[in-house]
PDB file of C-alpha atoms in Angstrom:
ATOM      1  CA  THR A   1       9.591  -8.771  -0.779  1.00 72.00           C
ATOM      2  CA  SER A   2       7.836  -5.716  -2.072  1.00 81.00           C
ATOM      3  CA  PRO A   3       4.484  -5.146  -3.807  1.00 86.00           C
ATOM      4  CA  LYS A   4       4.170  -5.796  -7.531  1.00 87.00           C
ATOM      5  CA  GLY A   5       2.404  -2.633  -8.667  1.00 86.00           C
ATOM      6  CA  THR A   6       3.833   0.861  -8.910  1.00 87.00           C
ATOM      7  CA  TYR A   7       1.245   2.410  -6.588  1.00 89.00           C
ATOM      8  CA  GLY A   8       1.635  -0.476  -4.160  1.00 90.00           C
ATOM      9  CA  GLN A   9       5.390   0.060  -4.063  1.00 91.00           C
ATOM     10  CA  LEU A  10       4.878   3.751  -3.393  1.00 92.00           C
ATOM     11  CA  VAL A  11       2.543   2.982  -0.477  1.00 92.00           C
ATOM     12  CA  TYR A  12       4.963   0.332   0.794  1.00 93.00           C
ATOM     13  CA  TYR A  13       7.990   2.640   0.849  1.00 94.00           C
ATOM     14  CA  VAL A  14       6.139   5.597   2.347  1.00 95.00           C
ATOM     15  CA  ALA A  15       4.663   3.388   5.076  1.00 94.00           C
ATOM     16  CA  LEU A  16       8.087   1.845   5.696  1.00 94.00           C
ATOM     17  CA  ALA A  17       9.669   5.277   6.093  1.00 95.00           C
ATOM     18  CA  LEU A  18       6.920   6.546   8.400  1.00 96.00           C
ATOM     19  CA  LEU A  19       6.937   3.412  10.531  1.00 94.00           C
ATOM     20  CA  THR A  20      10.726   3.545  10.820  1.00 93.00           C
ATOM     21  CA  ALA A  21      10.673   7.217  11.833  1.00 93.00           C
ATOM     22  CA  ILE A  22       7.938   6.678  14.424  1.00 94.00           C
ATOM     23  CA  LEU A  23       9.553   3.608  15.964  1.00 92.00           C
ATOM     24  CA  ARG A  24      13.007   5.225  16.049  1.00 91.00           C
ATOM     25  CA  HIS A  25      11.535   8.192  17.868  1.00 92.00           C
ATOM     26  CA  PHE A  26       9.984   6.066  20.614  1.00 91.00           C
ATOM     27  CA  THR A  27      12.673   3.373  20.948  1.00 88.00           C
ATOM     28  CA  HIS A  28      16.404   3.621  21.383  1.00 82.00           C
ATOM     29  CA  ILE A  29      17.351   0.424  19.574  1.00 85.00           C
ATOM     30  CA  GLU A  30      18.024  -0.292  15.911  1.00 86.00           C
ATOM     31  CA  ILE A  31      14.562  -0.978  14.537  1.00 88.00           C
ATOM     32  CA  MET A  32      15.057  -1.151  10.747  1.00 90.00           C
ATOM     33  CA  SER A  33      15.013  -4.956  10.461  1.00 90.00           C
ATOM     34  CA  PHE A  34      11.840  -5.118  12.561  1.00 91.00           C
ATOM     35  CA  THR A  35      10.057  -2.558  10.367  1.00 93.00           C
ATOM     36  CA  ILE A  36      11.052  -4.442   7.209  1.00 91.00           C
ATOM     37  CA  LEU A  37       9.607  -7.639   8.683  1.00 93.00           C
ATOM     38  CA  LEU A  38       6.386  -5.842   9.638  1.00 93.00           C
ATOM     39  CA  MET A  39       6.006  -4.367   6.172  1.00 93.00           C
ATOM     40  CA  ASN A  40       6.686  -7.771   4.581  1.00 93.00           C
ATOM     41  CA  LEU A  41       3.699  -9.073   6.532  1.00 94.00           C
ATOM     42  CA  VAL A  42       1.558  -6.235   5.131  1.00 93.00           C
ATOM     43  CA  THR A  43       2.711  -6.684   1.509  1.00 92.00           C
ATOM     44  CA  PRO A  44      -0.036  -9.189   0.524  1.00 92.00           C
ATOM     45  CA  LEU A  45      -2.679  -6.752   1.787  1.00 91.00           C
ATOM     46  CA  ILE A  46      -1.154  -3.935  -0.247  1.00 90.00           C
ATOM     47  CA  ASP A  47      -1.136  -6.148  -3.360  1.00 90.00           C
ATOM     48  CA  THR A  48      -4.788  -7.040  -2.774  1.00 90.00           C
ATOM     49  CA  TYR A  49      -6.241  -3.613  -2.048  1.00 89.00           C
ATOM     50  CA  ILE A  50      -4.085  -1.246  -4.099  1.00 86.00           C
ATOM     51  CA  VAL A  51      -4.641  -2.228  -7.705  1.00 80.00           C
ATOM     52  CA  ARG A  52      -4.226   0.080 -10.667  1.00 77.00           C
ATOM     53  CA  LYS A  53      -7.238   0.420 -12.945  1.00 75.00           C
ATOM     54  CA  PRO A  54      -6.696  -0.904 -16.471  1.00 75.00           C
ATOM     55  CA  PHE A  55      -6.321   1.630 -19.271  1.00 78.00           C
ATOM     56  CA  GLY A  56      -9.724   2.501 -20.723  1.00 77.00           C
ATOM     57  CA  TYR A  57     -11.645   1.305 -17.667  1.00 78.00           C
ATOM     58  CA  LYS A  58     -15.121   2.806 -17.391  1.00 80.00           C
ATOM     59  CA  ARG A  59     -17.277   2.518 -14.318  1.00 77.00           C
ATOM     60  CA  GLU A  60     -20.654   0.864 -14.869  1.00 78.00           C
ATOM     61  CA  LYS A  61     -23.576   3.264 -14.737  1.00 75.00           C
ATOM     62  CA  LYS A  62     -26.094   2.922 -11.945  1.00 72.00           C
ATOM     63  CA  ALA A  63     -29.664   1.885 -12.739  1.00 64.00           C
ATOM     64  CA  LYS A  64     -31.038   5.452 -12.518  1.00 63.00           C
ATOM     65  CA  GLU A  65     -28.372   6.837 -14.823  1.00 56.00           C
ATOM     66  CA  ALA A  66     -28.857   4.036 -17.343  1.00 55.00           C
ATOM     67  CA  VAL A  67     -32.601   4.761 -17.694  1.00 56.00           C
ATOM     68  CA  LYS A  68     -32.087   8.408 -18.687  1.00 56.00           C
TER      69      LYS A  68
END
């Protein structure tokens, strides 16, 4: 599985590539299936924390800024 959002997919594929490169450097076995399984475990976290802001979203002003 892969993340639902565009930014989440970008993070997923970059992390997958980096993890694969790092593990291939330090091990001498085929590691691709292991990295895919690891990233599939991380996919729900990516979907939770990397969410695109809706179009027209405005941040709420803090109390000091609202008084002015």
